[in-house]
mmCIF file of C-alpha atoms in Angstrom:
data_model
loop_
_atom_site.group_PDB
_atom_site.id
_atom_site.type_symbol
_atom_site.label_atom_id
_atom_site.label_comp_id
_atom_site.label_asym_id
_atom_site.label_seq_id
_atom_site.Cartn_x
_atom_site.Cartn_y
_atom_site.Cartn_z
ATOM 1 C CA MET A 1 1.591 -4.859 -7.987
ATOM 2 C CA ILE A 2 5.360 -5.729 -7.467
ATOM 3 C CA ILE A 3 6.003 -7.838 -4.345
ATOM 4 C CA LYS A 4 9.664 -8.662 -3.212
ATOM 5 C CA LYS A 5 11.357 -10.101 -0.093
ATOM 6 C CA PHE A 6 14.512 -8.630 1.542
ATOM 7 C CA GLN A 7 16.647 -10.376 4.160
ATOM 8 C CA ALA A 8 19.131 -8.638 6.440
ATOM 9 C CA GLU A 9 20.461 -8.971 10.035
ATOM 10 C CA THR A 10 18.030 -6.177 11.338
ATOM 11 C CA GLU A 11 14.615 -4.968 10.452
ATOM 12 C CA LYS A 12 15.962 -1.474 9.828
ATOM 13 C CA GLU A 13 18.570 -2.803 7.284
ATOM 14 C CA ALA A 14 15.999 -4.959 5.463
ATOM 15 C CA ILE A 15 13.514 -1.935 5.112
ATOM 16 C CA MET A 16 16.452 0.179 3.824
ATOM 17 C CA MET A 17 17.252 -2.445 1.233
ATOM 18 C CA ALA A 18 13.593 -2.413 0.117
ATOM 19 C CA LYS A 19 13.576 1.356 -0.054
ATOM 20 C CA GLU A 20 16.857 1.470 -2.110
ATOM 21 C CA GLU A 21 15.571 -1.034 -4.649
ATOM 22 C CA MET A 22 11.865 -0.289 -4.847
ATOM 23 C CA GLY A 23 11.849 3.453 -3.988
ATOM 24 C CA ASN A 24 10.100 5.466 -1.099
ATOM 25 C CA ASP A 25 6.609 4.455 -2.291
ATOM 26 C CA ALA A 26 7.247 0.844 -1.356
ATOM 27 C CA VAL A 27 4.960 -0.501 1.452
ATOM 28 C CA VAL A 28 6.049 -3.094 4.046
ATOM 29 C CA LEU A 29 3.471 -5.896 3.983
ATOM 30 C CA ASN A 30 5.041 -8.265 6.532
ATOM 31 C CA ILE A 31 8.086 -8.488 8.903
ATOM 32 C CA LYS A 32 9.266 -11.946 9.900
ATOM 33 C CA THR A 33 12.289 -12.758 12.239
ATOM 34 C CA THR A 34 13.918 -16.164 11.662
ATOM 35 C CA LYS A 35 16.050 -17.501 14.522
ATOM 36 C CA GLN A 36 18.458 -20.359 13.917
ATOM 37 C CA LYS A 37 18.088 -23.414 16.023
ATOM 38 C CA GLY A 38 20.328 -26.308 16.919
ATOM 39 C CA LEU A 39 23.630 -26.688 15.127
ATOM 40 C CA LYS A 40 22.459 -24.016 12.559
ATOM 41 C CA LYS A 41 23.355 -21.307 15.147
ATOM 42 C CA LEU A 42 27.070 -22.166 14.659
ATOM 43 C CA PHE A 43 26.984 -21.546 10.941
ATOM 44 C CA ARG A 44 24.264 -19.084 10.188
ATOM 45 C CA LYS A 45 22.953 -15.804 11.907
ATOM 46 C CA ASP A 46 19.483 -14.887 12.856
ATOM 47 C CA PHE A 47 17.985 -12.739 10.123
ATOM 48 C CA VAL A 48 14.867 -10.514 9.435
ATOM 49 C CA GLU A 49 12.794 -10.989 6.307
ATOM 50 C CA VAL A 50 10.772 -7.975 5.059
ATOM 51 C CA THR A 51 8.140 -8.344 2.353
ATOM 52 C CA ALA A 52 7.527 -5.139 0.467
ATOM 53 C CA ALA A 53 5.196 -4.228 -2.297
ATOM 54 C CA LEU A 54 4.947 -1.418 -4.862
ATOM 55 C CA GLU A 55 1.740 -0.504 -6.751
ATOM 56 C CA GLU A 56 2.427 -0.261 -10.454
ATOM 57 C CA LYS A 57 0.916 2.505 -12.530
ATOM 58 C CA ARG A 58 -2.586 1.499 -13.641
ATOM 59 C CA THR A 59 -3.463 1.422 -17.362
ATOM 60 C CA THR A 60 -6.933 1.575 -18.707
ATOM 61 C CA VAL A 61 -8.340 -1.905 -19.446
ATOM 62 C CA ASN A 62 -11.577 -3.325 -20.548
ATOM 63 C CA LEU A 63 -12.974 -5.515 -17.835
ATOM 64 C CA PRO A 64 -14.548 -8.845 -18.836
ATOM 65 C CA VAL A 65 -17.402 -7.947 -16.453
ATOM 66 C CA SER A 66 -18.285 -4.799 -18.452
ATOM 67 C CA LYS A 67 -18.497 -6.834 -21.591
ATOM 68 C CA VAL A 68 -20.689 -9.529 -19.962
ATOM 69 C CA LYS A 69 -22.987 -6.849 -18.511
ATOM 70 C CA GLU A 70 -23.580 -5.309 -21.851
ATOM 71 C CA ALA A 71 -24.332 -8.629 -23.501
ATOM 72 C CA THR A 72 -26.740 -9.748 -20.767
ATOM 73 C CA GLU A 73 -28.322 -6.421 -19.955
ATOM 74 C CA GLN A 74 -31.715 -7.290 -21.563
ATOM 75 C CA ASP A 75 -31.879 -10.686 -19.698
ATOM 76 C CA THR A 76 -31.141 -8.973 -16.413
ATOM 77 C CA LYS A 77 -33.905 -6.369 -16.929
ATOM 78 C CA GLU A 78 -36.474 -9.024 -17.625
ATOM 79 C CA LYS A 79 -35.441 -11.101 -14.672
ATOM 80 C CA GLN A 80 -35.567 -7.949 -12.334
ATOM 81 C CA LYS A 81 -39.024 -7.024 -13.708
ATOM 82 C CA GLU A 82 -40.278 -10.628 -13.067
ATOM 83 C CA GLU A 83 -38.841 -10.580 -9.480
ATOM 84 C CA SER A 84 -40.455 -7.198 -8.855
ATOM 85 C CA GLU A 85 -43.889 -8.377 -9.936
ATOM 86 C CA ASN A 86 -43.711 -11.366 -7.653
ATOM 87 C CA THR A 87 -42.744 -9.368 -4.596
ATOM 88 C CA ASN A 88 -44.629 -6.078 -5.144
ATOM 89 C CA GLU A 89 -46.867 -6.752 -2.068
ATOM 90 C CA LYS A 90 -43.909 -7.267 0.254
ATOM 91 C CA LYS A 91 -42.317 -4.296 2.145
ATOM 92 C CA ASN A 92 -38.761 -3.671 0.834
ATOM 93 C CA THR A 93 -36.388 -2.747 3.601
ATOM 94 C CA GLU A 94 -33.092 -3.593 1.847
ATOM 95 C CA ARG A 95 -30.837 -0.801 0.752
ATOM 96 C CA LYS A 96 -30.534 0.093 -2.969
ATOM 97 C CA PRO A 97 -27.783 -2.131 -4.487
ATOM 98 C CA SER A 98 -24.644 -0.266 -5.494
ATOM 99 C CA ALA A 99 -23.147 -0.382 -8.977
ATOM 100 C CA ILE A 100 -20.601 -2.982 -8.139
ATOM 101 C CA GLU A 101 -23.194 -5.269 -6.472
ATOM 102 C CA GLU A 102 -25.513 -5.049 -9.664
ATOM 103 C CA LYS A 103 -22.371 -5.818 -11.741
ATOM 104 C CA LEU A 104 -21.532 -8.932 -9.666
ATOM 105 C CA ASN A 105 -25.163 -10.028 -9.714
ATOM 106 C CA ASN A 106 -25.383 -9.685 -13.442
ATOM 107 C CA LEU A 107 -22.286 -11.536 -13.897
ATOM 108 C CA GLN A 108 -23.403 -14.314 -11.629
ATOM 109 C CA SER A 109 -26.676 -14.703 -13.460
ATOM 110 C CA MET A 110 -24.782 -14.824 -16.747
ATOM 111 C CA ILE A 111 -22.584 -17.640 -15.457
ATOM 112 C CA GLU A 112 -25.543 -19.615 -14.235
ATOM 113 C CA LYS A 113 -27.085 -19.283 -17.712
ATOM 114 C CA GLN A 114 -23.850 -20.378 -19.345
ATOM 115 C CA LEU A 115 -23.836 -23.480 -17.075
ATOM 116 C CA ILE A 116 -27.261 -24.476 -18.239
ATOM 117 C CA THR A 117 -26.287 -23.936 -21.869
ATOM 118 C CA SER A 118 -23.026 -25.878 -21.505
ATOM 119 C CA ASP A 119 -25.095 -28.812 -20.035
ATOM 120 C CA ASN A 120 -27.380 -28.695 -23.133
ATOM 121 C CA SER A 121 -24.403 -28.487 -25.557
ATOM 122 C CA LYS A 122 -22.513 -31.367 -23.530
ATOM 123 C CA GLU A 123 -19.461 -29.397 -22.727
ATOM 124 C CA SER A 124 -16.603 -31.193 -21.005
ATOM 125 C CA SER A 125 -16.652 -31.593 -17.346
ATOM 126 C CA GLU A 126 -13.429 -29.654 -16.986
ATOM 127 C CA SER A 127 -15.040 -26.584 -18.418
ATOM 128 C CA LYS A 128 -17.967 -26.924 -16.035
ATOM 129 C CA GLU A 129 -15.640 -27.137 -13.121
ATOM 130 C CA GLU A 130 -13.952 -23.905 -14.203
ATOM 131 C CA GLU A 131 -17.225 -22.153 -14.610
ATOM 132 C CA LYS A 132 -18.327 -23.199 -11.091
ATOM 133 C CA GLU A 133 -15.003 -21.933 -9.618
ATOM 134 C CA ASN A 134 -15.453 -18.702 -11.251
ATOM 135 C CA ASN A 135 -18.960 -18.434 -9.755
ATOM 136 C CA ILE A 136 -17.605 -19.203 -6.303
ATOM 137 C CA ASN A 137 -14.831 -16.554 -6.626
ATOM 138 C CA LEU A 138 -17.447 -13.921 -7.694
ATOM 139 C CA ALA A 139 -19.570 -14.838 -4.766
ATOM 140 C CA PHE A 140 -16.516 -14.414 -2.488
ATOM 141 C CA ILE A 141 -15.689 -10.948 -3.945
ATOM 142 C CA LYS A 142 -19.210 -9.992 -3.206
ATOM 143 C CA LEU A 143 -18.931 -11.091 0.367
ATOM 144 C CA VAL A 144 -15.659 -9.108 0.877
ATOM 145 C CA TYR A 145 -17.238 -6.055 -0.649
ATOM 146 C CA SER A 146 -20.187 -6.362 1.872
ATOM 147 C CA GLN A 147 -17.655 -6.726 4.712
ATOM 148 C CA LEU A 148 -15.895 -3.474 3.716
ATOM 149 C CA VAL A 149 -19.216 -1.624 3.573
ATOM 150 C CA ASP A 150 -20.434 -3.118 6.917
ATOM 151 C CA ASN A 151 -17.122 -1.692 8.370
ATOM 152 C CA GLU A 152 -18.368 1.689 7.105
ATOM 153 C CA VAL A 153 -15.836 2.038 4.215
ATOM 154 C CA ASP A 154 -17.429 4.339 1.848
ATOM 155 C CA GLU A 155 -18.965 2.523 -1.092
ATOM 156 C CA LYS A 156 -16.837 4.646 -3.557
ATOM 157 C CA TYR A 157 -13.611 3.352 -1.991
ATOM 158 C CA ALA A 158 -14.883 -0.189 -1.716
ATOM 159 C CA ASN A 159 -15.811 -0.131 -5.428
ATOM 160 C CA LEU A 160 -12.299 1.265 -6.177
ATOM 161 C CA ILE A 161 -10.619 -1.581 -4.398
ATOM 162 C CA ILE A 162 -12.796 -4.282 -5.884
ATOM 163 C CA ASN A 163 -12.556 -2.938 -9.420
ATOM 164 C CA GLU A 164 -8.703 -2.743 -9.237
ATOM 165 C CA ILE A 165 -8.530 -6.350 -7.900
ATOM 166 C CA GLU A 166 -11.112 -7.559 -10.420
ATOM 167 C CA SER A 167 -9.167 -6.199 -13.322
ATOM 168 C CA ALA A 168 -5.983 -8.034 -12.144
ATOM 169 C CA LEU A 169 -7.561 -11.480 -11.583
ATOM 170 C CA LYS A 170 -6.612 -14.366 -13.748
ATOM 171 C CA LYS A 171 -8.747 -17.468 -14.516
ATOM 172 C CA GLU A 172 -6.745 -19.537 -12.170
ATOM 173 C CA SER A 173 -7.370 -17.192 -9.235
ATOM 174 C CA ASN A 174 -8.784 -18.884 -6.147
ATOM 175 C CA ILE A 175 -10.287 -17.524 -3.028
ATOM 176 C CA ASP A 176 -6.923 -17.394 -1.147
ATOM 177 C CA SER A 177 -5.370 -15.389 -3.876
ATOM 178 C CA ILE A 178 -8.309 -12.957 -4.119
ATOM 179 C CA LEU A 179 -8.226 -12.339 -0.459
ATOM 180 C CA SER A 180 -4.516 -11.794 -0.434
ATOM 181 C CA GLY A 181 -4.830 -9.447 -3.320
ATOM 182 C CA ILE A 182 -7.515 -7.359 -1.666
ATOM 183 C CA TYR A 183 -5.575 -7.376 1.700
ATOM 184 C CA GLN A 184 -2.409 -6.100 -0.036
ATOM 185 C CA LYS A 185 -4.351 -3.516 -1.903
ATOM 186 C CA ILE A 186 -5.732 -2.099 1.292
ATOM 187 C CA ILE A 187 -2.345 -1.883 2.747
ATOM 188 C CA LEU A 188 -1.032 -0.069 -0.283
ATOM 189 C CA LYS A 189 -4.002 2.416 0.009
ATOM 190 C CA LEU A 190 -3.242 3.144 3.597
ATOM 191 C CA GLY A 191 0.352 3.777 2.847
ATOM 192 C CA GLN A 192 3.359 3.995 5.153
ATOM 193 C CA PRO A 193 2.857 5.311 8.719
ATOM 194 C CA LYS A 194 4.597 8.639 9.333
ATOM 195 C CA PRO A 195 5.209 9.085 13.150
ATOM 196 C CA ILE A 196 7.189 11.980 14.645
ATOM 197 C CA GLU A 197 10.920 11.672 13.950
ATOM 198 C CA ILE A 198 13.711 13.697 15.566
ATOM 199 C CA GLU A 199 16.277 15.244 13.313
ATOM 200 C CA ASN A 200 19.852 15.592 14.533
ATOM 201 C CA GLY A 201 20.660 19.243 15.387
ATOM 202 C CA LYS A 202 16.997 20.434 14.888
ATOM 203 C CA THR A 203 14.168 21.172 17.258
ATOM 204 C CA LYS A 204 10.807 19.500 16.165
ATOM 205 C CA LEU A 205 7.911 21.870 16.753
ATOM 206 C CA VAL A 206 4.670 19.787 16.669
ATOM 207 C CA PHE A 207 1.156 21.335 16.676
ATOM 208 C CA PHE A 208 -1.980 19.358 17.473
ATOM 209 C CA VAL A 209 -5.269 20.609 16.077
ATOM 210 C CA GLY A 210 -8.725 19.316 15.757
ATOM 211 C CA PRO A 211 -12.246 19.550 16.924
ATOM 212 C CA THR A 212 -13.284 19.701 20.544
ATOM 213 C CA GLY A 213 -13.507 16.467 22.574
ATOM 214 C CA VAL A 214 -11.284 14.325 20.369
ATOM 215 C CA GLY A 215 -8.502 13.967 23.060
ATOM 216 C CA LYS A 216 -5.840 16.278 21.886
ATOM 217 C CA THR A 217 -4.463 17.057 25.405
ATOM 218 C CA THR A 218 -4.350 13.416 26.385
ATOM 219 C CA THR A 219 -2.688 12.516 23.138
ATOM 220 C CA ILE A 220 0.064 15.009 23.799
ATOM 221 C CA ALA A 221 0.606 13.701 27.211
ATOM 222 C CA LYS A 222 1.030 10.184 25.805
ATOM 223 C CA LEU A 223 3.593 11.193 23.144
ATOM 224 C CA ALA A 224 5.502 13.638 25.522
ATOM 225 C CA SER A 225 5.810 10.812 28.015
ATOM 226 C CA ASP A 226 7.163 8.432 25.431
ATOM 227 C CA PHE A 227 9.660 10.899 24.114
ATOM 228 C CA LYS A 228 10.700 11.976 27.597
ATOM 229 C CA ILE A 229 10.889 8.575 29.460
ATOM 230 C CA ASN A 230 11.372 5.978 26.729
ATOM 231 C CA LYS A 231 13.502 7.920 24.259
ATOM 232 C CA ASN A 232 15.268 10.197 26.662
ATOM 233 C CA MET A 233 14.503 13.390 24.784
ATOM 234 C CA LYS A 234 14.525 16.906 26.012
ATOM 235 C CA VAL A 235 10.837 17.826 25.689
ATOM 236 C CA GLY A 236 8.907 21.144 26.102
ATOM 237 C CA MET A 237 5.219 21.854 26.088
ATOM 238 C CA ILE A 238 3.122 24.958 25.104
ATOM 239 C CA THR A 239 -0.605 25.330 25.412
ATOM 240 C CA SER A 240 -2.789 28.002 23.753
ATOM 241 C CA ASP A 241 -5.962 26.251 24.900
ATOM 242 C CA THR A 242 -6.987 28.989 27.372
ATOM 243 C CA TYR A 243 -10.683 28.591 26.528
ATOM 244 C CA ARG A 244 -10.907 25.618 28.908
ATOM 245 C CA ILE A 245 -9.227 26.082 32.304
ATOM 246 C CA ALA A 246 -9.421 22.409 32.866
ATOM 247 C CA ALA A 247 -7.347 21.728 29.819
ATOM 248 C CA VAL A 248 -4.464 23.844 31.047
ATOM 249 C CA ASP A 249 -4.647 22.246 34.533
ATOM 250 C CA GLN A 250 -4.665 18.800 32.989
ATOM 251 C CA LEU A 251 -1.562 19.523 30.893
ATOM 252 C CA ARG A 252 0.167 21.118 33.743
ATOM 253 C CA THR A 253 -0.524 18.123 35.907
ATOM 254 C CA TYR A 254 1.080 15.852 33.213
ATOM 255 C CA ALA A 255 3.975 18.293 32.818
ATOM 256 C CA ASN A 256 4.801 18.234 36.542
ATOM 257 C CA ILE A 257 4.557 14.585 36.831
ATOM 258 C CA MET A 258 7.060 14.095 33.900
ATOM 259 C CA ASP A 259 9.228 17.135 34.934
ATOM 260 C CA ILE A 260 8.536 18.842 31.578
ATOM 261 C CA PRO A 261 8.423 22.685 31.344
ATOM 262 C CA LEU A 262 5.088 24.140 30.232
ATOM 263 C CA GLN A 263 4.455 27.605 28.776
ATOM 264 C CA VAL A 264 0.784 29.127 28.467
ATOM 265 C CA VAL A 265 0.369 31.560 25.617
ATOM 266 C CA LEU A 266 -2.452 33.827 24.587
ATOM 267 C CA THR A 267 -1.041 35.543 21.345
ATOM 268 C CA ILE A 268 1.209 34.772 18.464
ATOM 269 C CA ASP A 269 3.906 37.056 20.020
ATOM 270 C CA GLU A 270 3.819 35.057 23.274
ATOM 271 C CA LEU A 271 4.004 31.787 21.165
ATOM 272 C CA ASN A 272 7.129 33.043 19.372
ATOM 273 C CA GLU A 273 8.649 33.945 22.696
ATOM 274 C CA ALA A 274 7.926 30.468 24.212
ATOM 275 C CA ILE A 275 9.483 28.769 21.126
ATOM 276 C CA ASN A 276 12.610 30.810 21.584
ATOM 277 C CA GLU A 277 12.832 29.794 25.216
ATOM 278 C CA PHE A 278 12.750 26.112 24.100
ATOM 279 C CA LYS A 279 15.539 26.559 21.628
ATOM 280 C CA GLY A 280 17.928 23.584 21.828
ATOM 281 C CA TYR A 281 15.169 21.185 22.923
ATOM 282 C CA ASP A 282 14.592 18.001 20.940
ATOM 283 C CA ILE A 283 10.816 18.450 20.582
ATOM 284 C CA ILE A 284 8.208 21.038 21.513
ATOM 285 C CA PHE A 285 4.513 19.909 21.738
ATOM 286 C CA VAL A 286 1.873 22.659 21.198
ATOM 287 C CA ASP A 287 -1.628 22.071 22.402
ATOM 288 C CA THR A 288 -4.366 24.173 20.683
ATOM 289 C CA ALA A 289 -7.958 24.825 21.661
ATOM 290 C CA GLY A 290 -10.499 22.666 19.968
ATOM 291 C CA ARG A 291 -12.222 24.440 17.084
ATOM 292 C CA SER A 292 -15.564 23.755 15.440
ATOM 293 C CA HIS A 293 -15.222 23.461 11.794
ATOM 294 C CA LYS A 294 -18.585 25.484 11.583
ATOM 295 C CA ASN A 295 -16.915 28.627 13.363
ATOM 296 C CA ASN A 296 -14.942 30.326 10.653
ATOM 297 C CA GLU A 297 -13.639 33.056 13.006
ATOM 298 C CA GLN A 298 -12.124 30.622 15.481
ATOM 299 C CA CYS A 299 -10.702 28.437 12.719
ATOM 300 C CA ASP A 300 -9.085 31.415 11.072
ATOM 301 C CA GLU A 301 -7.565 32.455 14.409
ATOM 302 C CA LEU A 302 -6.040 28.894 14.735
ATOM 303 C CA PHE A 303 -4.673 28.878 11.118
ATOM 304 C CA HIS A 304 -3.076 32.416 11.722
ATOM 305 C CA LEU A 305 -1.372 31.046 14.910
ATOM 306 C CA ILE A 306 0.204 28.083 13.024
ATOM 307 C CA ASN A 307 0.936 29.714 9.629
ATOM 308 C CA ASP A 308 2.343 32.996 10.732
ATOM 309 C CA ILE A 309 4.776 31.947 13.564
ATOM 310 C CA LYS A 310 8.456 32.805 13.005
ATOM 311 C CA VAL A 311 10.782 29.780 13.099
ATOM 312 C CA ASP A 312 14.458 29.678 12.145
ATOM 313 C CA GLU A 313 16.225 27.022 10.159
ATOM 314 C CA GLN A 314 17.038 25.011 13.314
ATOM 315 C CA ILE A 315 13.289 24.336 13.926
ATOM 316 C CA SER A 316 11.112 22.127 11.700
ATOM 317 C CA LYS A 317 7.340 22.289 12.025
ATOM 318 C CA GLU A 318 4.741 19.582 11.835
ATOM 319 C CA VAL A 319 0.951 19.643 12.282
ATOM 320 C CA TYR A 320 -1.264 16.716 13.347
ATOM 321 C CA LEU A 321 -4.910 16.704 12.785
ATOM 322 C CA VAL A 322 -6.477 14.738 15.762
ATOM 323 C CA LEU A 323 -9.796 12.972 14.881
ATOM 324 C CA SER A 324 -12.035 10.577 16.601
ATOM 325 C CA ALA A 325 -12.597 7.283 14.828
ATOM 326 C CA ALA A 326 -16.103 7.250 16.263
ATOM 327 C CA THR A 327 -17.185 10.427 14.416
ATOM 328 C CA LYS A 328 -19.661 10.094 11.573
ATOM 329 C CA TYR A 329 -17.890 10.097 8.032
ATOM 330 C CA LYS A 330 -20.104 13.035 6.905
ATOM 331 C CA ASP A 331 -18.898 15.106 9.826
ATOM 332 C CA LEU A 332 -15.248 13.974 9.310
ATOM 333 C CA LYS A 333 -15.504 15.036 5.628
ATOM 334 C CA ASN A 334 -16.558 18.523 6.609
ATOM 335 C CA ILE A 335 -13.910 18.694 9.342
ATOM 336 C CA THR A 336 -11.052 17.802 6.950
ATOM 337 C CA ASP A 337 -12.431 20.159 4.263
ATOM 338 C CA LYS A 338 -12.100 23.003 6.833
ATOM 339 C CA TYR A 339 -8.631 22.049 8.008
ATOM 340 C CA SER A 340 -7.275 21.696 4.354
ATOM 341 C CA THR A 341 -5.883 25.192 4.784
ATOM 342 C CA LEU A 342 -3.117 23.596 6.857
ATOM 343 C CA GLU A 343 -1.057 21.940 4.194
ATOM 344 C CA GLY A 344 0.889 18.714 4.860
ATOM 345 C CA TYR A 345 -0.863 17.790 8.105
ATOM 346 C CA ARG A 346 -0.731 14.167 9.380
ATOM 347 C CA LEU A 347 -3.473 12.195 10.930
ATOM 348 C CA ILE A 348 -3.950 10.787 14.381
ATOM 349 C CA PHE A 349 -7.172 8.710 15.200
ATOM 350 C CA THR A 350 -8.384 8.472 18.770
ATOM 351 C CA LYS A 351 -11.112 6.520 20.415
ATOM 352 C CA THR A 352 -10.807 3.518 18.293
ATOM 353 C CA ASP A 353 -11.967 1.559 21.301
ATOM 354 C CA GLU A 354 -15.278 3.391 21.196
ATOM 355 C CA THR A 355 -16.424 2.152 17.721
ATOM 356 C CA SER A 356 -17.070 -1.263 16.157
ATOM 357 C CA ALA A 357 -16.320 -0.074 12.676
ATOM 358 C CA ILE A 358 -12.974 1.503 11.580
ATOM 359 C CA GLY A 359 -13.789 2.222 7.905
ATOM 360 C CA ASN A 360 -13.369 5.971 8.577
ATOM 361 C CA ILE A 361 -9.632 5.547 8.825
ATOM 362 C CA LEU A 362 -9.476 4.301 5.315
ATOM 363 C CA ASN A 363 -12.077 6.845 4.094
ATOM 364 C CA ILE A 364 -10.244 9.870 5.487
ATOM 365 C CA LYS A 365 -6.805 8.528 4.334
ATOM 366 C CA LEU A 366 -8.023 8.167 0.720
ATOM 367 C CA LYS A 367 -10.111 11.513 0.884
ATOM 368 C CA THR A 368 -7.381 13.671 2.196
ATOM 369 C CA GLY A 369 -4.165 11.854 0.968
ATOM 370 C CA ALA A 370 -2.736 12.679 4.429
ATOM 371 C CA SER A 371 -0.329 10.233 6.114
ATOM 372 C CA ILE A 372 -1.648 8.413 9.195
ATOM 373 C CA SER A 373 0.740 8.556 12.139
ATOM 374 C CA TYR A 374 -0.888 7.218 15.436
ATOM 375 C CA ILE A 375 -3.864 5.284 16.708
ATOM 376 C CA SER A 376 -5.090 5.912 20.291
ATOM 377 C CA ASN A 377 -7.542 3.509 21.964
ATOM 378 C CA GLY A 378 -7.869 4.513 25.645
ATOM 379 C CA GLN A 379 -6.997 7.030 28.407
ATOM 380 C CA ALA A 380 -3.861 5.375 29.972
ATOM 381 C CA VAL A 381 -0.709 7.506 29.720
ATOM 382 C CA PRO A 382 1.524 6.683 27.880
ATOM 383 C CA GLU A 383 0.373 3.119 27.131
ATOM 384 C CA ASP A 384 -2.724 3.711 24.941
ATOM 385 C CA ILE A 385 -1.113 5.112 21.813
ATOM 386 C CA TYR A 386 0.694 3.327 18.915
ATOM 387 C CA VAL A 387 2.268 3.956 15.662
ATOM 388 C CA VAL A 388 -0.508 2.727 13.220
ATOM 389 C CA ASP A 389 -0.160 -0.843 12.057
ATOM 390 C CA MET A 390 -1.506 -0.836 8.447
ATOM 391 C CA GLN A 391 -1.482 -4.699 8.451
ATOM 392 C CA LYS A 392 -3.698 -4.798 11.594
ATOM 393 C CA ILE A 393 -6.053 -2.090 10.078
ATOM 394 C CA ALA A 394 -6.454 -4.162 6.772
ATOM 395 C CA LYS A 395 -7.205 -7.355 8.738
ATOM 396 C CA LEU A 396 -9.834 -5.587 10.764
ATOM 397 C CA LEU A 397 -11.538 -4.094 7.743
ATOM 398 C CA LEU A 398 -11.787 -7.469 6.262
ATOM 399 C CA GLY A 399 -13.410 -8.937 9.370
ATOM 400 C CA GLY A 400 -10.310 -10.340 11.112
ATOM 401 C CA ASN A 401 -9.511 -10.122 14.787
ATOM 402 C CA GLU A 402 -6.918 -7.845 16.465
#
């Protein structure tokens, strides 16, 4: 991992410097504004410091843990057999340990054995202290792994993060550097947020798709309000969600309040006509009916509506898949598999205030490779929607506070 700092007068300039030197794959880890005080104001200007990171290409390495596991496999089996015989009358309610947990347990047992051996062979106190520190570090890694899993990060992805960090650890690594490494690795895995951006001279056509009940209509109202009121953009809205009369009425109410024109369409021809009527607008939001991923006919109808519309060179199209962060991961996997027909979609997660675990945000990002754009955590329009903050997500995944 390459980490560099860039200083400029504005945040935008500092980020551009990072992109120019490190490329578009660079991820911003931290942004700090420094204001000069006292007499320094006369000689130095305020500046913004951006810390950026770039994940280097991984090469295959032989992990020390793997070697240790092979060397101590027999001792571990005997120990597990003895423990099983002593507790065979007790009811076992704990979940089966994962491969990474077994690896950490094996390594911890090996280190304890080495400590006893070192005592018998009268090794130096310095060597003993180093072994003890390694033991503490391994226990801390195991604790972090458990925290990720408790936050409902899939074990496959928790293993991936721990293994990548473990291969990069040096002997002098301490708990602070381990935690910092895992934190930075999660931010890199989450990637850069990709919100809606308006291109000069072009109309942005934005579709919102997803299952029923995830909050697509409210999400559109929040974003439309932001672009209309806060960004002073010319906004139009289209809805094809005629399956629910309440959905049309809800969007029409928002449109009237914000003085935004709304078109209701039933067919792809009507959609093309509505888009033509909004030519010259900065952005057009399109609400679609919620579709169950189990209903192939309805999904195919939606995909046809989005893929087969006619847009000219002055219109750029984007698709946002809206998902509830409170949905079970198993269902989210099936939903994203169904919507994979829509290439290049971005992700919006709603209802983050309705769940105590946000591991699904990382799970779906790594499963689909799609960029995350926005997080929504309430019903208030337009307040309760934000461009996703990867640093905050990483901290929450590691057990930090918002």
